[in-house]
Amino acid sequence: MSITAGEALAFVENLTNDFKQHPEHLSDYSRQVFDYYDTNSDGNLDKNELLASIHYFFRIVQNGIPDDFNIDESMVDEIMDKYDTNHDGVLDPPEYTVFLG
Protein backbone atom coordinates (compact mmCIF):
# COMPACT_ATOMS: atom_id res chain seq x y z
CA MET A 1 0.00 0.00 0.00
CA SER A 2 1.43 3.36 -0.92
CA ILE A 3 0.25 6.71 0.33
CA THR A 4 0.57 10.18 -1.07
CA ALA A 5 2.68 12.90 0.50
CA GLY A 6 -0.55 14.70 1.45
CA GLU A 7 -1.84 11.60 3.22
CA ALA A 8 1.46 11.23 5.07
CA LEU A 9 1.40 14.87 6.10
CA ALA A 10 -2.21 14.55 7.27
CA PHE A 11 -1.19 11.48 9.30
CA VAL A 12 1.63 13.39 10.99
CA GLU A 13 -0.62 16.39 11.67
CA ASN A 14 -3.28 14.14 13.19
CA LEU A 15 -0.62 12.39 15.25
CA THR A 16 0.74 15.73 16.48
CA ASN A 17 -2.74 16.92 17.41
CA ASP A 18 -3.38 13.65 19.23
CA PHE A 19 -0.14 14.05 21.18
CA LYS A 20 -1.14 17.58 22.18
CA GLN A 21 -4.56 16.42 23.38
CA HIS A 22 -3.30 13.16 24.90
CA PRO A 23 0.37 13.51 25.96
CA GLU A 24 0.37 9.92 27.21
CA HIS A 25 0.01 8.74 23.59
CA LEU A 26 3.37 10.35 22.71
CA SER A 27 5.08 8.22 25.32
CA ASP A 28 3.48 5.04 23.98
CA TYR A 29 4.28 5.90 20.36
CA SER A 30 7.84 6.99 21.06
CA ARG A 31 8.46 3.76 22.98
CA GLN A 32 7.32 1.67 20.02
CA VAL A 33 9.60 3.58 17.64
CA PHE A 34 12.41 3.52 20.20
CA ASP A 35 12.18 -0.24 20.63
CA TYR A 36 12.19 -0.78 16.87
CA TYR A 37 15.36 1.29 16.33
CA ASP A 38 17.16 -0.05 19.42
CA THR A 39 18.68 -2.68 17.17
CA ASN A 40 21.16 -3.99 19.73
CA SER A 41 18.44 -4.15 22.44
CA ASP A 42 20.55 -2.34 25.03
CA GLY A 43 17.69 -0.04 26.08
CA ASN A 44 19.30 3.06 24.53
CA LEU A 45 19.68 4.66 21.11
CA ASP A 46 23.22 5.33 20.01
CA LYS A 47 24.02 7.85 17.27
CA ASN A 48 23.47 5.37 14.42
CA GLU A 49 20.16 4.17 15.83
CA LEU A 50 19.04 7.77 16.37
CA LEU A 51 19.95 8.62 12.79
CA ALA A 52 17.90 5.66 11.53
CA SER A 53 14.89 6.88 13.52
CA ILE A 54 15.29 10.41 12.10
CA HIS A 55 15.30 8.96 8.58
CA TYR A 56 12.11 7.07 9.49
CA PHE A 57 10.33 10.31 10.37
CA PHE A 58 11.51 11.98 7.18
CA ARG A 59 10.09 9.06 5.20
CA ILE A 60 6.71 9.58 6.92
CA VAL A 61 6.63 13.35 6.48
CA GLN A 62 8.24 13.58 3.06
CA ASN A 63 6.98 10.27 1.62
CA GLY A 64 10.63 9.53 1.00
CA ILE A 65 13.94 11.06 1.96
CA PRO A 66 14.73 14.07 -0.25
CA ASP A 67 17.82 13.71 -2.44
CA ASP A 68 19.41 16.70 -0.72
CA PHE A 69 18.69 15.38 2.78
CA ASN A 70 21.94 14.89 4.60
CA ILE A 71 22.39 14.73 8.30
CA ASP A 72 26.02 14.52 9.22
CA GLU A 73 27.69 13.39 12.41
CA SER A 74 27.95 16.94 13.76
CA MET A 75 24.16 17.36 13.49
CA VAL A 76 23.58 14.09 15.35
CA ASP A 77 26.11 15.29 17.94
CA GLU A 78 24.09 18.50 18.39
CA ILE A 79 20.90 16.48 18.90
CA MET A 80 22.67 14.26 21.42
CA ASP A 81 24.09 17.30 23.24
CA LYS A 82 20.63 18.80 23.56
CA TYR A 83 18.59 15.71 24.49
CA ASP A 84 21.10 13.41 26.23
CA THR A 85 20.49 15.05 29.57
CA ASN A 86 22.50 12.57 31.63
CA HIS A 87 25.45 12.87 29.18
CA ASP A 88 26.02 9.13 28.75
CA GLY A 89 26.37 9.34 24.95
CA VAL A 90 23.05 7.64 24.16
CA LEU A 91 19.35 8.50 24.38
CA ASP A 92 17.24 6.53 26.84
CA PRO A 93 13.45 6.23 26.35
CA PRO A 94 12.49 9.38 28.33
CA GLU A 95 15.14 11.46 26.52
CA TYR A 96 13.91 10.14 23.16
CA THR A 97 10.31 11.04 24.05
CA VAL A 98 11.42 14.63 24.79
CA PHE A 99 13.27 14.66 21.45
CA LEU A 100 10.11 13.59 19.60
CA GLY A 101 7.86 15.97 21.52
Tab-separated table of N, CA, C and O in Angstrom, residues 31-101:
chain	number	residue	atom	x	y	z
A	31	ARG	N	7.876	5.017	22.490
A	31	ARG	CA	8.462	3.762	22.979
A	31	ARG	C	8.442	2.690	21.887
A	31	ARG	O	9.401	1.932	21.737
A	32	GLN	N	7.379	2.643	21.111
A	32	GLN	CA	7.318	1.670	20.016
A	32	GLN	C	8.405	1.943	18.978
A	32	GLN	O	9.103	1.025	18.542
A	33	VAL	N	8.563	3.210	18.608
A	33	VAL	CA	9.601	3.578	17.639
A	33	VAL	C	10.978	3.330	18.243
A	33	VAL	O	11.874	2.774	17.594
A	34	PHE	N	11.142	3.719	19.503
A	34	PHE	CA	12.407	3.524	20.202
A	34	PHE	C	12.805	2.049	20.180
A	34	PHE	O	13.931	1.705	19.814
A	35	ASP	N	11.883	1.188	20.573
A	35	ASP	CA	12.177	-0.243	20.631
A	35	ASP	C	12.550	-0.802	19.260
A	35	ASP	O	13.442	-1.641	19.146
A	36	TYR	N	11.897	-0.311	18.220
A	36	TYR	CA	12.191	-0.777	16.867
A	36	TYR	C	13.617	-0.401	16.452
A	36	TYR	O	14.335	-1.207	15.854
A	37	TYR	N	14.034	0.821	16.762
A	37	TYR	CA	15.356	1.293	16.335
A	37	TYR	C	16.469	0.964	17.317
A	37	TYR	O	17.642	1.165	16.995
A	38	ASP	N	16.142	0.440	18.472
A	38	ASP	CA	17.156	-0.046	19.417
A	38	ASP	C	17.601	-1.429	18.943
A	38	ASP	O	17.278	-2.444	19.525
A	39	THR	N	18.369	-1.435	17.857
A	39	THR	CA	18.681	-2.683	17.166
A	39	THR	C	19.560	-3.628	17.970
A	39	THR	O	19.526	-4.834	17.750
A	40	ASN	N	20.337	-3.111	18.906
A	40	ASN	CA	21.162	-3.993	19.728
A	40	ASN	C	20.492	-4.319	21.066
A	40	ASN	O	21.084	-4.973	21.914
A	41	SER	N	19.265	-3.845	21.252
A	41	SER	CA	18.444	-4.149	22.442
A	41	SER	C	19.136	-3.827	23.762
A	41	SER	O	18.953	-4.537	24.750
A	42	ASP	N	19.881	-2.711	23.780
A	42	ASP	CA	20.547	-2.338	25.031
A	42	ASP	C	19.740	-1.336	25.845
A	42	ASP	O	20.170	-0.883	26.898
A	43	GLY	N	18.543	-0.974	25.352
A	43	GLY	CA	17.693	-0.041	26.079
A	43	GLY	C	18.017	1.411	25.841
A	43	GLY	O	17.484	2.292	26.521
A	44	ASN	N	18.893	1.700	24.878
A	44	ASN	CA	19.297	3.057	24.534
A	44	ASN	C	19.424	3.174	23.023
A	44	ASN	O	19.578	2.164	22.331
A	45	LEU	N	19.388	4.413	22.522
A	45	LEU	CA	19.678	4.659	21.110
A	45	LEU	C	21.023	5.345	21.004
A	45	LEU	O	21.232	6.416	21.572
A	46	ASP	N	21.941	4.688	20.277
A	46	ASP	CA	23.223	5.334	20.006
A	46	ASP	C	23.047	6.246	18.793
A	46	ASP	O	21.945	6.390	18.252
A	47	LYS	N	24.119	6.874	18.359
A	47	LYS	CA	24.024	7.848	17.267
A	47	LYS	C	23.483	7.221	15.976
A	47	LYS	O	22.673	7.825	15.285
A	48	ASN	N	23.928	6.020	15.647
A	48	ASN	CA	23.465	5.374	14.415
A	48	ASN	C	21.991	5.007	14.498
A	48	ASN	O	21.252	5.153	13.523
A	49	GLU	N	21.558	4.519	15.651
A	49	GLU	CA	20.155	4.165	15.827
A	49	GLU	C	19.280	5.421	15.801
A	49	GLU	O	18.188	5.422	15.220
A	50	LEU	N	19.762	6.499	16.407
A	50	LEU	CA	19.040	7.772	16.374
A	50	LEU	C	18.904	8.264	14.940
A	50	LEU	O	17.825	8.673	14.511
A	51	LEU	N	19.979	8.199	14.185
A	51	LEU	CA	19.949	8.624	12.790
A	51	LEU	C	18.926	7.809	12.001
A	51	LEU	O	18.159	8.366	11.210
A	52	ALA	N	18.875	6.511	12.225
A	52	ALA	CA	17.895	5.664	11.532
A	52	ALA	C	16.472	6.096	11.876
A	52	ALA	O	15.600	6.130	11.005
A	53	SER	N	16.233	6.444	13.139
A	53	SER	CA	14.888	6.876	13.520
A	53	SER	C	14.544	8.224	12.898
A	53	SER	O	13.392	8.461	12.530
A	54	ILE	N	15.518	9.114	12.750
A	54	ILE	CA	15.289	10.409	12.100
A	54	ILE	C	14.919	10.185	10.634
A	54	ILE	O	13.989	10.805	10.117
A	55	HIS	N	15.621	9.289	9.977
A	55	HIS	CA	15.302	8.964	8.585
A	55	HIS	C	13.883	8.404	8.477
A	55	HIS	O	13.161	8.709	7.527
A	56	TYR	N	13.466	7.619	9.462
A	56	TYR	CA	12.109	7.069	9.493
A	56	TYR	C	11.083	8.199	9.484
A	56	TYR	O	10.127	8.175	8.705
A	57	PHE	N	11.280	9.211	10.321
A	57	PHE	CA	10.328	10.307	10.374
A	57	PHE	C	10.331	11.122	9.087
A	57	PHE	O	9.286	11.590	8.650
A	58	PHE	N	11.484	11.271	8.457
A	58	PHE	CA	11.505	11.975	7.180
A	58	PHE	C	10.744	11.182	6.119
A	58	PHE	O	10.068	11.756	5.274
A	59	ARG	N	10.845	9.864	6.168
A	59	ARG	CA	10.091	9.056	5.203
A	59	ARG	C	8.592	9.244	5.407
A	59	ARG	O	7.832	9.286	4.446
A	60	ILE	N	8.131	9.363	6.653
A	60	ILE	CA	6.710	9.576	6.918
A	60	ILE	C	6.282	10.949	6.430
A	60	ILE	O	5.295	11.095	5.710
A	61	VAL	N	7.029	11.974	6.804
A	61	VAL	CA	6.632	13.345	6.483
A	61	VAL	C	6.823	13.650	5.002
A	61	VAL	O	5.975	14.259	4.369
A	62	GLN	N	7.914	13.212	4.427
A	62	GLN	CA	8.240	13.576	3.057
A	62	GLN	C	7.829	12.518	2.031
A	62	GLN	O	8.025	12.722	0.852
A	63	ASN	N	7.285	11.388	2.511
A	63	ASN	CA	6.976	10.269	1.621
A	63	ASN	C	8.236	9.873	0.852
A	63	ASN	O	8.226	9.642	-0.351
A	64	GLY	N	9.331	9.857	1.557
A	64	GLY	CA	10.634	9.534	0.997
A	64	GLY	C	11.648	10.551	1.478
A	64	GLY	O	11.298	11.667	1.801
A	65	ILE	N	12.885	10.150	1.533
A	65	ILE	CA	13.943	11.063	1.960
A	65	ILE	C	14.366	11.897	0.759
A	65	ILE	O	14.703	11.351	-0.286
A	66	PRO	N	14.325	13.221	0.877
A	66	PRO	CA	14.731	14.069	-0.250
A	66	PRO	C	16.179	13.797	-0.650
A	66	PRO	O	17.015	13.449	0.189
A	67	ASP	N	16.466	13.951	-1.939
A	67	ASP	CA	17.818	13.712	-2.436
A	67	ASP	C	18.848	14.576	-1.726
A	67	ASP	O	19.977	14.149	-1.513
A	68	ASP	N	18.457	15.791	-1.352
A	68	ASP	CA	19.408	16.703	-0.724
A	68	ASP	C	19.433	16.572	0.798
A	68	ASP	O	20.099	17.342	1.477
A	69	PHE	N	18.700	15.579	1.336
A	69	PHE	CA	18.688	15.376	2.782
A	69	PHE	C	20.001	14.744	3.200
A	69	PHE	O	20.396	13.696	2.712
A	70	ASN	N	20.685	15.415	4.097
A	70	ASN	CA	21.944	14.886	4.598
A	70	ASN	C	22.091	15.341	6.038
A	70	ASN	O	22.108	16.525	6.319
A	71	ILE	N	22.153	14.396	6.907
A	71	ILE	CA	22.388	14.727	8.302
A	71	ILE	C	23.761	14.155	8.619
A	71	ILE	O	23.990	12.976	8.433
A	72	ASP	N	24.675	15.006	8.964
A	72	ASP	CA	26.022	14.520	9.219
A	72	ASP	C	26.226	14.285	10.711
A	72	ASP	O	25.367	14.566	11.539
A	73	GLU	N	27.390	13.769	11.030
A	73	GLU	CA	27.690	13.395	12.415
A	73	GLU	C	27.610	14.593	13.356
A	73	GLU	O	27.145	14.466	14.492
A	74	SER	N	27.994	15.769	12.879
A	74	SER	CA	27.947	16.943	13.756
A	74	SER	C	26.506	17.305	14.121
A	74	SER	O	26.236	17.753	15.240
A	75	MET	N	25.560	17.088	13.201
A	75	MET	CA	24.159	17.360	13.493
A	75	MET	C	23.618	16.369	14.523
A	75	MET	O	22.881	16.745	15.430
A	76	VAL	N	23.996	15.105	14.369
A	76	VAL	CA	23.580	14.095	15.349
A	76	VAL	C	24.203	14.417	16.703
A	76	VAL	O	23.544	14.294	17.740
A	77	ASP	N	25.458	14.884	16.689
A	77	ASP	CA	26.112	15.289	17.944
A	77	ASP	C	25.338	16.428	18.621
A	77	ASP	O	25.179	16.418	19.845
A	78	GLU	N	24.868	17.396	17.822
A	78	GLU	CA	24.091	18.500	18.385
A	78	GLU	C	22.793	17.996	19.020
A	78	GLU	O	22.404	18.456	20.099
A	79	ILE	N	22.128	17.062	18.348
A	79	ILE	CA	20.898	16.484	18.904
A	79	ILE	C	21.204	15.767	20.208
A	79	ILE	O	20.507	15.940	21.210
A	80	MET	N	22.282	14.984	20.206
A	80	MET	CA	22.669	14.263	21.421
A	80	MET	C	23.002	15.241	22.544
A	80	MET	O	22.588	15.039	23.683
A	81	ASP	N	23.735	16.302	22.219
A	81	ASP	CA	24.091	17.297	23.241
A	81	ASP	C	22.852	17.907	23.875
A	81	ASP	O	22.818	18.164	25.076
A	82	LYS	N	21.841	18.151	23.061
A	82	LYS	CA	20.628	18.798	23.556
A	82	LYS	C	19.738	17.843	24.352
A	82	LYS	O	19.177	18.227	25.384
A	83	TYR	N	19.586	16.608	23.899
A	83	TYR	CA	18.591	15.705	24.492
A	83	TYR	C	19.168	14.632	25.399
A	83	TYR	O	18.428	14.012	26.154
A	84	ASP	N	20.464	14.384	25.337
A	84	ASP	CA	21.104	13.407	26.233
A	84	ASP	C	21.406	14.100	27.560
A	84	ASP	O	22.528	14.499	27.837
A	85	THR	N	20.381	14.229	28.367
A	85	THR	CA	20.486	15.052	29.574
A	85	THR	C	21.385	14.465	30.653
A	85	THR	O	21.898	15.199	31.486
A	86	ASN	N	21.598	13.154	30.637
A	86	ASN	CA	22.500	12.566	31.630
A	86	ASN	C	23.914	12.383	31.061
A	86	ASN	O	24.778	11.835	31.727
A	87	HIS	N	24.125	12.818	29.825
A	87	HIS	CA	25.454	12.868	29.184
A	87	HIS	C	26.159	11.514	29.169
A	87	HIS	O	27.374	11.446	29.371
A	88	ASP	N	25.402	10.451	28.848
A	88	ASP	CA	26.024	9.128	28.753
A	88	ASP	C	26.296	8.712	27.309
A	88	ASP	O	26.710	7.590	27.042
A	89	GLY	N	26.040	9.612	26.347
A	89	GLY	CA	26.366	9.336	24.950
A	89	GLY	C	25.294	8.594	24.181
A	89	GLY	O	25.493	8.270	23.006
A	90	VAL	N	24.171	8.318	24.809
A	90	VAL	CA	23.048	7.642	24.164
A	90	VAL	C	21.745	8.273	24.662
A	90	VAL	O	21.748	8.976	25.671
A	91	LEU	N	20.664	8.028	23.926
A	91	LEU	CA	19.351	8.496	24.384
A	91	LEU	C	18.605	7.322	25.000
A	91	LEU	O	18.489	6.269	24.394
A	92	ASP	N	18.094	7.533	26.211
A	92	ASP	CA	17.242	6.527	26.838
A	92	ASP	C	15.795	6.847	26.458
A	92	ASP	O	15.528	7.886	25.834
A	93	PRO	N	14.838	5.986	26.777
A	93	PRO	CA	13.452	6.229	26.351
A	93	PRO	C	12.877	7.586	26.760
A	93	PRO	O	12.278	8.261	25.904
A	94	PRO	N	13.041	8.054	28.005
A	94	PRO	CA	12.493	9.378	28.326
A	94	PRO	C	13.151	10.514	27.525
A	94	PRO	O	12.471	11.456	27.100
A	95	GLU	N	14.449	10.426	27.305
A	95	GLU	CA	15.138	11.456	26.518
A	95	GLU	C	14.633	11.444	25.076
A	95	GLU	O	14.438	12.503	24.468
A	96	TYR	N	14.411	10.257	24.538
A	96	TYR	CA	13.906	10.144	23.165
A	96	TYR	C	12.490	10.715	23.059
A	96	TYR	O	12.160	11.374	22.070
A	97	THR	N	11.660	10.492	24.055
A	97	THR	CA	10.305	11.040	24.054
A	97	THR	C	10.361	12.567	24.034
A	97	THR	O	9.598	13.203	23.300
A	98	VAL	N	11.257	13.156	24.805
A	98	VAL	CA	11.415	14.625	24.793
A	98	VAL	C	11.869	15.075	23.399
A	98	VAL	O	11.376	16.073	22.861
A	99	PHE	N	12.794	14.346	22.798
A	99	PHE	CA	13.272	14.663	21.449
A	99	PHE	C	12.110	14.653	20.458
A	99	PHE	O	11.982	15.566	19.637
A	100	LEU	N	11.238	13.670	20.526
A	100	LEU	CA	10.106	13.594	19.595
A	100	LEU	C	9.049	14.649	19.866
A	100	LEU	O	8.366	15.088	18.957
A	101	GLY	N	8.916	15.032	21.142
A	101	GLY	CA	7.858	15.968	21.524
A	101	GLY	C	8.154	17.346	21.080
A	101	GLY	O	7.377	18.182	20.816
